[in-house]
Tab-separated table of N, CA and C in Angstrom:
chain	number	residue	atom	x	y	z
L	271	MET	N	-16.271	0.828	10.057
L	271	MET	CA	-16.685	2.216	9.906
L	271	MET	C	-17.628	2.314	8.710
L	272	ALA	N	-18.876	2.602	8.979
L	272	ALA	CA	-19.871	2.697	7.913
L	272	ALA	C	-19.904	4.103	7.329
L	273	LEU	N	-20.169	4.163	6.033
L	273	LEU	CA	-20.395	5.445	5.368
L	273	LEU	C	-21.884	5.755	5.444
L	274	ILE	N	-22.194	6.896	6.044
L	274	ILE	CA	-23.570	7.394	6.119
L	274	ILE	C	-23.650	8.619	5.231
L	275	LEU	N	-24.629	8.615	4.359
L	275	LEU	CA	-24.824	9.715	3.406
L	275	LEU	C	-25.913	10.637	3.903
L	276	LEU	N	-25.595	11.921	4.016
L	276	LEU	CA	-26.566	12.951	4.373
L	276	LEU	C	-26.944	13.699	3.109
L	277	LEU	N	-28.190	13.555	2.691
L	277	LEU	CA	-28.699	14.238	1.497
L	277	LEU	C	-29.711	15.299	1.894
L	278	ASN	N	-29.576	16.468	1.316
L	278	ASN	CA	-30.520	17.560	1.537
L	278	ASN	C	-30.976	18.102	0.196
L	279	GLY	N	-32.277	18.264	0.069
L	279	GLY	CA	-32.880	18.727	-1.169
L	279	GLY	C	-32.940	20.239	-1.292
L	280	PRO	N	-33.838	20.708	-2.155
L	280	PRO	CA	-33.878	22.114	-2.539
L	280	PRO	C	-34.134	23.068	-1.376
L	281	ASN	N	-33.446	24.184	-1.459
L	281	ASN	CA	-33.549	25.319	-0.553
L	281	ASN	C	-32.949	25.093	0.827
L	282	LEU	N	-32.472	23.886	1.091
L	282	LEU	CA	-31.863	23.657	2.406
L	282	LEU	C	-30.492	24.314	2.509
L	283	ASN	N	-29.930	24.737	1.394
L	283	ASN	CA	-28.712	25.557	1.420
L	283	ASN	C	-28.982	26.909	2.078
L	284	LEU	N	-30.246	27.290	2.198
L	284	LEU	CA	-30.623	28.558	2.816
L	284	LEU	C	-30.962	28.417	4.298
L	285	LEU	N	-30.724	27.244	4.842
L	285	LEU	CA	-31.003	26.992	6.256
L	285	LEU	C	-30.273	28.024	7.116
L	286	GLY	N	-30.981	28.556	8.090
L	286	GLY	CA	-30.425	29.603	8.945
L	286	GLY	C	-30.788	30.995	8.473
L	287	GLU	N	-31.168	31.115	7.195
L	287	GLU	CA	-31.563	32.404	6.621
L	287	GLU	C	-33.034	32.405	6.220
L	288	ARG	N	-33.494	31.302	5.680
L	288	ARG	CA	-34.851	31.199	5.132
L	288	ARG	C	-35.849	30.889	6.247
L	289	GLU	N	-36.828	31.718	6.401
L	289	GLU	CA	-37.906	31.522	7.364
L	289	GLU	C	-37.412	30.950	8.698
L	290	PRO	N	-36.592	31.715	9.425
L	290	PRO	CA	-36.035	31.201	10.677
L	290	PRO	C	-37.099	30.799	11.701
L	291	SER	N	-38.296	31.362	11.603
L	291	SER	CA	-39.360	30.972	12.537
L	291	SER	C	-39.790	29.519	12.304
L	292	LEU	N	-39.624	29.025	11.087
L	292	LEU	CA	-39.958	27.628	10.766
L	292	LEU	C	-38.748	26.709	10.851
L	293	TYR	N	-37.615	27.180	10.361
L	293	TYR	CA	-36.456	26.310	10.169
L	293	TYR	C	-35.283	26.594	11.101
L	294	GLY	N	-35.395	27.618	11.942
L	294	GLY	CA	-34.334	27.929	12.888
L	294	GLY	C	-33.229	28.777	12.289
L	295	GLN	N	-32.199	29.010	13.083
L	295	GLN	CA	-31.122	29.903	12.675
L	295	GLN	C	-29.796	29.190	12.465
L	296	ILE	N	-29.812	27.875	12.546
L	296	ILE	CA	-28.592	27.095	12.336
L	296	ILE	C	-28.423	26.834	10.843
L	297	SER	N	-27.234	27.058	10.333
L	297	SER	CA	-26.969	26.870	8.903
L	297	SER	C	-26.768	25.394	8.579
L	298	LEU	N	-26.897	25.065	7.311
L	298	LEU	CA	-26.648	23.693	6.873
L	298	LEU	C	-25.190	23.308	7.132
L	299	ALA	N	-24.280	24.240	6.942
L	299	ALA	CA	-22.861	23.960	7.221
L	299	ALA	C	-22.668	23.579	8.692
L	300	GLN	N	-23.379	24.234	9.582
L	300	GLN	CA	-23.301	23.898	11.005
L	300	GLN	C	-23.885	22.515	11.275
L	301	VAL	N	-25.005	22.209	10.650
L	301	VAL	CA	-25.616	20.884	10.801
L	301	VAL	C	-24.642	19.819	10.325
L	302	GLU	N	-24.056	20.032	9.152
L	302	GLU	CA	-23.120	19.055	8.584
L	302	GLU	C	-21.894	18.868	9.477
L	303	ALA	N	-21.355	19.957	10.004
L	303	ALA	CA	-20.171	19.861	10.870
L	303	ALA	C	-20.497	19.105	12.150
L	304	THR	N	-21.618	19.421	12.766
L	304	THR	CA	-22.038	18.731	13.990
L	304	THR	C	-22.238	17.248	13.731
L	305	LEU	N	-22.927	16.926	12.643
L	305	LEU	CA	-23.193	15.527	12.320
L	305	LEU	C	-21.915	14.768	11.978
L	306	SER	N	-21.014	15.406	11.284
L	306	SER	CA	-19.755	14.762	10.927
L	306	SER	C	-18.964	14.392	12.181
L	307	GLU	N	-18.883	15.310	13.126
L	307	GLU	CA	-18.174	15.034	14.385
L	307	GLU	C	-18.882	13.943	15.176
L	308	ARG	N	-20.191	14.011	15.218
L	308	ARG	CA	-20.962	13.002	15.958
L	308	ARG	C	-20.807	11.628	15.302
L	309	ALA	N	-20.807	11.592	13.981
L	309	ALA	CA	-20.630	10.321	13.269
L	309	ALA	C	-19.276	9.704	13.624
L	310	LYS	N	-18.244	10.537	13.684
L	310	LYS	CA	-16.910	10.039	14.046
L	310	LYS	C	-16.921	9.404	15.424
L	311	THR	N	-17.583	10.049	16.383
L	311	THR	CA	-17.617	9.490	17.742
L	311	THR	C	-18.372	8.166	17.779
L	312	LEU	N	-19.274	7.968	16.822
L	312	LEU	CA	-20.016	6.706	16.731
L	312	LEU	C	-19.280	5.664	15.892
L	313	GLY	N	-18.173	6.084	15.280
L	313	GLY	CA	-17.385	5.153	14.475
L	313	GLY	C	-17.794	5.093	13.014
L	314	HIS	N	-18.395	6.156	12.501
L	314	HIS	CA	-18.846	6.200	11.110
L	314	HIS	C	-18.230	7.387	10.385
L	315	ARG	N	-18.336	7.352	9.069
L	315	ARG	CA	-17.976	8.494	8.221
L	315	ARG	C	-19.257	9.088	7.685
L	316	LEU	N	-19.304	10.404	7.622
L	316	LEU	CA	-20.469	11.089	7.071
L	316	LEU	C	-20.056	11.808	5.800
L	317	GLN	N	-20.820	11.622	4.753
L	317	GLN	CA	-20.627	12.357	3.503
L	317	GLN	C	-21.905	13.143	3.253
L	318	SER	N	-21.775	14.424	2.921
L	318	SER	CA	-22.937	15.297	2.754
L	318	SER	C	-23.056	15.816	1.336
L	319	LEU	N	-24.295	15.956	0.911
L	319	LEU	CA	-24.589	16.574	-0.387
L	319	LEU	C	-25.919	17.298	-0.280
L	320	GLN	N	-25.926	18.548	-0.708
L	320	GLN	CA	-27.163	19.313	-0.849
L	320	GLN	C	-27.257	19.729	-2.294
L	321	SER	N	-28.449	19.595	-2.872
L	321	SER	CA	-28.643	20.068	-4.235
L	321	SER	C	-30.062	20.582	-4.416
L	322	ASN	N	-30.159	21.606	-5.236
L	322	ASN	CA	-31.460	22.126	-5.640
L	322	ASN	C	-31.953	21.425	-6.906
L	323	HIS	N	-31.192	20.442	-7.374
L	323	HIS	CA	-31.490	19.765	-8.628
L	323	HIS	C	-31.791	18.290	-8.382
L	324	GLU	N	-32.960	17.884	-8.766
L	324	GLU	CA	-33.430	16.524	-8.541
L	324	GLU	C	-32.487	15.477	-9.134
L	325	GLY	N	-32.012	15.710	-10.339
L	325	GLY	CA	-31.144	14.745	-11.001
L	325	GLY	C	-29.836	14.514	-10.262
L	326	VAL	N	-29.289	15.549	-9.651
L	326	VAL	CA	-28.051	15.408	-8.875
L	326	VAL	C	-28.295	14.490	-7.678
L	327	LEU	N	-29.434	14.669	-7.014
L	327	LEU	CA	-29.781	13.814	-5.874
L	327	LEU	C	-29.996	12.369	-6.327
L	328	ILE	N	-30.679	12.198	-7.439
L	328	ILE	CA	-30.905	10.848	-7.980
L	328	ILE	C	-29.585	10.179	-8.328
L	329	ASP	N	-28.693	10.904	-8.999
L	329	ASP	CA	-27.386	10.337	-9.348
L	329	ASP	C	-26.634	9.875	-8.101
L	330	ARG	N	-26.678	10.676	-7.030
L	330	ARG	CA	-25.947	10.293	-5.811
L	330	ARG	C	-26.600	9.084	-5.135
L	331	ILE	N	-27.910	9.039	-5.131
L	331	ILE	CA	-28.602	7.874	-4.570
L	331	ILE	C	-28.230	6.624	-5.354
L	332	GLN	N	-28.215	6.712	-6.668
L	332	GLN	CA	-27.850	5.553	-7.486
L	332	GLN	C	-26.408	5.121	-7.239
L	333	THR	N	-25.508	6.075	-7.031
L	333	THR	CA	-24.120	5.756	-6.722
L	333	THR	C	-24.015	4.998	-5.402
L	334	ALA	N	-24.920	5.274	-4.484
L	334	ALA	CA	-24.883	4.648	-3.154
L	334	ALA	C	-25.002	3.131	-3.204
L	335	ARG	N	-25.605	2.600	-4.245
L	335	ARG	CA	-25.759	1.142	-4.290
L	335	ARG	C	-24.441	0.432	-4.592
L	336	ASN	N	-23.475	1.157	-5.159
L	336	ASN	CA	-22.195	0.539	-5.526
L	336	ASN	C	-20.998	1.070	-4.755
L	337	ASP	N	-21.210	2.057	-3.916
L	337	ASP	CA	-20.084	2.512	-3.101
L	337	ASP	C	-20.268	1.951	-1.692
L	338	GLU	N	-19.658	2.520	-0.733
L	338	GLU	CA	-19.691	1.969	0.625
L	338	GLU	C	-20.859	2.487	1.461
L	339	THR	N	-21.782	3.223	0.882
L	339	THR	CA	-22.884	3.792	1.649
L	339	THR	C	-23.716	2.685	2.275
L	340	ARG	N	-23.882	2.774	3.590
L	340	ARG	CA	-24.665	1.774	4.313
L	340	ARG	C	-25.998	2.323	4.797
L	341	PHE	N	-26.107	3.670	4.831
L	341	PHE	CA	-27.335	4.281	5.333
L	341	PHE	C	-27.423	5.702	4.778
L	342	ILE	N	-28.656	6.165	4.548
L	342	ILE	CA	-28.891	7.518	4.037
L	342	ILE	C	-29.781	8.274	5.015
L	343	LEU	N	-29.384	9.492	5.326
L	343	LEU	CA	-30.221	10.439	6.053
L	343	LEU	C	-30.684	11.449	5.015
L	344	PHE	N	-31.983	11.584	4.836
L	344	PHE	CA	-32.488	12.341	3.685
L	344	PHE	C	-33.563	13.338	4.081
L	345	ASN	N	-33.264	14.615	3.843
L	345	ASN	CA	-34.274	15.660	3.931
L	345	ASN	C	-34.570	16.087	2.501
L	346	PRO	N	-35.656	15.575	1.920
L	346	PRO	CA	-35.952	15.870	0.522
L	346	PRO	C	-36.507	17.270	0.282
L	347	GLY	N	-36.738	18.049	1.339
L	347	GLY	CA	-37.284	19.387	1.158
L	347	GLY	C	-38.571	19.340	0.358
L	348	GLY	N	-38.730	20.271	-0.558
L	348	GLY	CA	-39.940	20.364	-1.380
L	348	GLY	C	-40.189	19.156	-2.268
L	349	TYR	N	-39.170	18.354	-2.517
L	349	TYR	CA	-39.372	17.143	-3.323
L	349	TYR	C	-40.163	16.067	-2.567
L	350	THR	N	-40.309	16.249	-1.266
L	350	THR	CA	-41.060	15.294	-0.441
L	350	THR	C	-42.421	14.984	-1.045
L	351	HIS	N	-43.057	15.999	-1.553
L	351	HIS	CA	-44.451	15.907	-1.963
L	351	HIS	C	-44.634	15.639	-3.452
L	352	THR	N	-43.537	15.674	-4.207
L	352	THR	CA	-43.687	15.651	-5.661
L	352	THR	C	-42.850	14.622	-6.405
L	353	SER	N	-41.757	14.156	-5.824
L	353	SER	CA	-40.778	13.440	-6.640
L	353	SER	C	-40.939	11.925	-6.655
L	354	VAL	N	-41.609	11.459	-7.681
L	354	VAL	CA	-41.697	10.024	-7.929
L	354	VAL	C	-40.325	9.507	-8.363
L	355	ALA	N	-39.566	10.319	-9.072
L	355	ALA	CA	-38.244	9.896	-9.548
L	355	ALA	C	-37.279	9.632	-8.393
L	356	LEU	N	-37.277	10.480	-7.376
L	356	LEU	CA	-36.440	10.232	-6.201
L	356	LEU	C	-36.924	8.999	-5.445
L	357	ARG	N	-38.225	8.843	-5.344
L	357	ARG	CA	-38.788	7.654	-4.701
L	357	ARG	C	-38.313	6.386	-5.421
L	358	ASP	N	-38.392	6.405	-6.743
L	358	ASP	CA	-37.974	5.241	-7.527
L	358	ASP	C	-36.497	4.937	-7.320
L	359	ALA	N	-35.670	5.971	-7.230
L	359	ALA	CA	-34.235	5.764	-7.008
L	359	ALA	C	-33.992	5.118	-5.644
L	360	LEU	N	-34.652	5.613	-4.617
L	360	LEU	CA	-34.490	5.035	-3.281
L	360	LEU	C	-34.976	3.595	-3.232
L	361	ALA	N	-36.078	3.315	-3.895
L	361	ALA	CA	-36.598	1.939	-3.933
L	361	ALA	C	-35.639	1.018	-4.676
L	362	ALA	N	-35.016	1.522	-5.724
L	362	ALA	CA	-34.137	0.696	-6.545
L	362	ALA	C	-32.835	0.336	-5.836
L	363	VAL	N	-32.265	1.280	-5.092
L	363	VAL	CA	-30.952	1.020	-4.494
L	363	VAL	C	-31.035	0.199	-3.213
L	364	ARG	N	-32.163	0.266	-2.551
L	364	ARG	CA	-32.392	-0.516	-1.324
L	364	ARG	C	-31.389	-0.232	-0.220
L	365	VAL	N	-30.887	0.990	-0.159
L	365	VAL	CA	-30.065	1.413	0.969
L	365	VAL	C	-31.039	1.969	2.005
L	366	PRO	N	-30.979	1.475	3.244
L	366	PRO	CA	-31.928	1.974	4.248
L	366	PRO	C	-31.750	3.475	4.459
L	367	PHE	N	-32.869	4.150	4.737
L	367	PHE	CA	-32.795	5.593	4.949
L	367	PHE	C	-33.830	6.054	5.958
L	368	ILE	N	-33.547	7.212	6.533
L	368	ILE	CA	-34.485	7.914	7.398
L	368	ILE	C	-34.839	9.222	6.713
L	369	GLU	N	-36.119	9.518	6.667
L	369	GLU	CA	-36.624	10.773	6.110
L	369	GLU	C	-36.675	11.804	7.236
L	370	ILE	N	-36.103	12.980	6.980
L	370	ILE	CA	-36.005	14.037	7.987
L	370	ILE	C	-36.726	15.287	7.491
L	371	HIS	N	-37.465	15.913	8.401
L	371	HIS	CA	-38.064	17.229	8.130
L	371	HIS	C	-37.866	18.107	9.353
L	372	ILE	N	-37.384	19.301	9.143
L	372	ILE	CA	-37.128	20.233	10.228
L	372	ILE	C	-38.435	20.725	10.830
L	373	SER	N	-39.380	21.083	9.977
L	373	SER	CA	-40.687	21.520	10.459
L	373	SER	C	-41.632	20.318	10.497
L	374	ASN	N	-42.716	20.474	11.219
L	374	ASN	CA	-43.722	19.409	11.284
L	374	ASN	C	-44.611	19.521	10.046
L	375	ILE	N	-44.342	18.704	9.048
L	375	ILE	CA	-45.089	18.808	7.793
L	375	ILE	C	-46.565	18.478	7.978
L	376	GLN	N	-46.911	17.745	9.025
L	376	GLN	CA	-48.320	17.426	9.276
L	376	GLN	C	-49.097	18.625	9.808
L	377	ALA	N	-48.393	19.615	10.315
L	377	ALA	CA	-49.034	20.809	10.865
L	377	ALA	C	-48.992	21.986	9.887
L	378	ARG	N	-48.594	21.718	8.666
L	378	ARG	CA	-48.461	22.786	7.675
L	378	ARG	C	-49.548	22.679	6.622
L	379	GLU	N	-49.343	23.305	5.480
L	379	GLU	CA	-50.335	23.309	4.416
L	379	GLU	C	-50.699	21.873	4.017
L	380	THR	N	-51.904	21.695	3.573
L	380	THR	CA	-52.410	20.368	3.220
L	380	THR	C	-51.498	19.666	2.217
L	381	PHE	N	-51.011	20.382	1.214
L	381	PHE	CA	-50.191	19.739	0.181
L	381	PHE	C	-48.871	19.218	0.735
L	382	ARG	N	-48.424	19.718	1.890
L	382	ARG	CA	-47.161	19.263	2.479
L	382	ARG	C	-47.323	18.006	3.329
L	383	ARG	N	-48.514	17.570	3.545
L	383	ARG	CA	-48.754	16.461	4.469
L	383	ARG	C	-48.551	15.091	3.845
L	384	ARG	N	-48.376	15.037	2.547
L	384	ARG	CA	-48.187	13.756	1.843
L	384	ARG	C	-46.735	13.628	1.436
L	385	SER	N	-46.104	12.561	1.887
L	385	SER	CA	-44.723	12.281	1.511
L	385	SER	C	-44.689	11.114	0.544
L	386	ARG	N	-43.851	11.229	-0.458
L	386	ARG	CA	-43.642	10.142	-1.423
L	386	ARG	C	-42.650	9.101	-0.899
L	387	PHE	N	-42.043	9.354	0.278
L	387	PHE	CA	-40.947	8.517	0.751
L	387	PHE	C	-41.199	7.753	2.041
L	388	SER	N	-42.102	8.247	2.872
L	388	SER	CA	-42.251	7.716	4.227
L	388	SER	C	-42.475	6.216	4.285
L	389	ASP	N	-43.238	5.678	3.349
L	389	ASP	CA	-43.525	4.241	3.395
L	389	ASP	C	-42.312	3.386	3.024
L	390	LEU	N	-41.301	3.985	2.404
L	390	LEU	CA	-40.070	3.261	2.078
L	390	LEU	C	-39.013	3.402	3.174
L	391	ALA	N	-39.147	4.431	3.986
L	391	ALA	CA	-38.123	4.771	4.972
L	391	ALA	C	-38.133	3.812	6.161
L	392	VAL	N	-36.968	3.645	6.763
L	392	VAL	CA	-36.871	2.927	8.030
L	392	VAL	C	-37.687	3.677	9.072
L	393	GLY	N	-37.670	4.998	8.992
L	393	GLY	CA	-38.421	5.847	9.907
L	393	GLY	C	-38.407	7.274	9.424
L	394	THR	N	-39.181	8.105	10.098
L	394	THR	CA	-39.226	9.527	9.774
L	394	THR	C	-39.049	10.331	11.059
L	395	ILE	N	-38.389	11.458	10.922
L	395	ILE	CA	-38.247	12.393	12.033
L	395	ILE	C	-38.706	13.742	11.499
L	396	THR	N	-39.702	14.298	12.160
L	396	THR	CA	-40.301	15.525	11.650
L	396	THR	C	-40.664	16.466	12.798
L	397	GLY	N	-40.407	17.746	12.567
L	397	GLY	CA	-40.862	18.764	13.495
L	397	GLY	C	-39.971	19.028	14.688
L	398	LEU	N	-38.776	18.484	14.720
L	398	LEU	CA	-37.894	18.669	15.873
L	398	LEU	C	-36.734	19.608	15.570
L	399	GLY	N	-36.897	20.417	14.530
L	399	GLY	CA	-35.842	21.350	14.158
L	399	GLY	C	-34.609	20.607	13.666
L	400	THR	N	-33.485	21.279	13.720
L	400	THR	CA	-32.257	20.646	13.241
L	400	THR	C	-31.782	19.534	14.172
L	401	GLN	N	-32.328	19.457	15.382
L	401	GLN	CA	-32.017	18.341	16.268
L	401	GLN	C	-32.451	17.020	15.628
L	402	GLY	N	-33.424	17.082	14.742
L	402	GLY	CA	-33.879	15.883	14.054
L	402	GLY	C	-32.761	15.181	13.294
L	403	TYR	N	-31.804	15.946	12.763
L	403	TYR	CA	-30.667	15.342	12.067
L	403	TYR	C	-29.832	14.488	13.026
L	404	GLU	N	-29.584	15.025	14.218
L	404	GLU	CA	-28.796	14.276	15.201
L	404	GLU	C	-29.536	13.026	15.657
L	405	LEU	N	-30.837	13.148	15.855
L	405	LEU	CA	-31.633	11.981	16.249
L	405	LEU	C	-31.645	10.933	15.141
L	406	ALA	N	-31.699	11.386	13.903
L	406	ALA	CA	-31.660	10.451	12.770
L	406	ALA	C	-30.320	9.728	12.714
L	407	LEU	N	-29.239	10.438	13.001
L	407	LEU	CA	-27.924	9.807	13.016
L	407	LEU	C	-27.846	8.732	14.110
L	408	LEU	N	-28.365	9.034	15.277
L	408	LEU	CA	-28.383	8.038	16.356
L	408	LEU	C	-29.216	6.823	15.965
L	409	ALA	N	-30.349	7.064	15.322
L	409	ALA	CA	-31.196	5.952	14.870
L	409	ALA	C	-30.495	5.135	13.793
L	410	ALA	N	-29.778	5.797	12.901
L	410	ALA	CA	-29.023	5.088	11.862
L	410	ALA	C	-27.937	4.224	12.493
L	411	ASP	N	-27.248	4.767	13.477
L	411	ASP	CA	-26.220	4.010	14.182
L	411	ASP	C	-26.834	2.765	14.831
L	412	HIS	N	-27.953	2.943	15.492
L	412	HIS	CA	-28.633	1.803	16.114
L	412	HIS	C	-29.028	0.766	15.056
L	413	TYR	N	-29.569	1.222	13.967
L	413	TYR	CA	-29.964	0.307	12.881
L	413	TYR	C	-28.753	-0.466	12.364
L	414	LEU	N	-27.663	0.236	12.115
L	414	LEU	CA	-26.464	-0.414	11.583
L	414	LEU	C	-25.883	-1.430	12.572
L	415	ASN	N	-25.980	-1.124	13.850
L	415	ASN	CA	-25.458	-2.036	14.864
L	415	ASN	C	-26.356	-3.248	15.100
L	416	THR	N	-27.617	-3.140	14.755
L	416	THR	CA	-28.535	-4.260	14.983
L	416	THR	C	-28.870	-5.025	13.705
L	417	HIS	N	-28.470	-4.496	12.554
L	417	HIS	CA	-28.719	-5.163	11.260
L	417	HIS	C	-27.410	-5.377	10.526
L	418	LYS	N	-26.475	-5.980	11.178
L	418	LYS	CA	-25.162	-6.211	10.554
L	418	LYS	C	-25.278	-7.227	9.429
L	419	THR	N	-24.603	-6.907	8.310
L	419	THR	CA	-24.598	-7.840	7.168
L	419	THR	C	-23.192	-8.221	6.820
């Protein structure tokens, strides 16, 4: 049973309320509950953390290198475009991860089109709404089953 870490960055606590035309009406709590149940059916444990504070996310990523975390699902939110510190943490711990975006960042403002993480990620899922989280979990399961250590 692998531990999969679901990390969500700033403002994702407002999912379901904030700009529903872009992000939908499903809350983060609903996403987490759905993913947790789905992870169980796949034989994994899911641990979730959302923070509006970069340092909290960095601390949890750093903890992942010494705990049982085998994979990270990460929606960095607004930090996607700005956080070299989060990028450095992910590079340092070497835990595989998938970058998730609810909206299609390539179809949005120019400044949102550059990610600091995509080149480090196993893959990216963008623009598929909250379904992207479920697809990322399935991809993580496939990765874990084909890259056994």
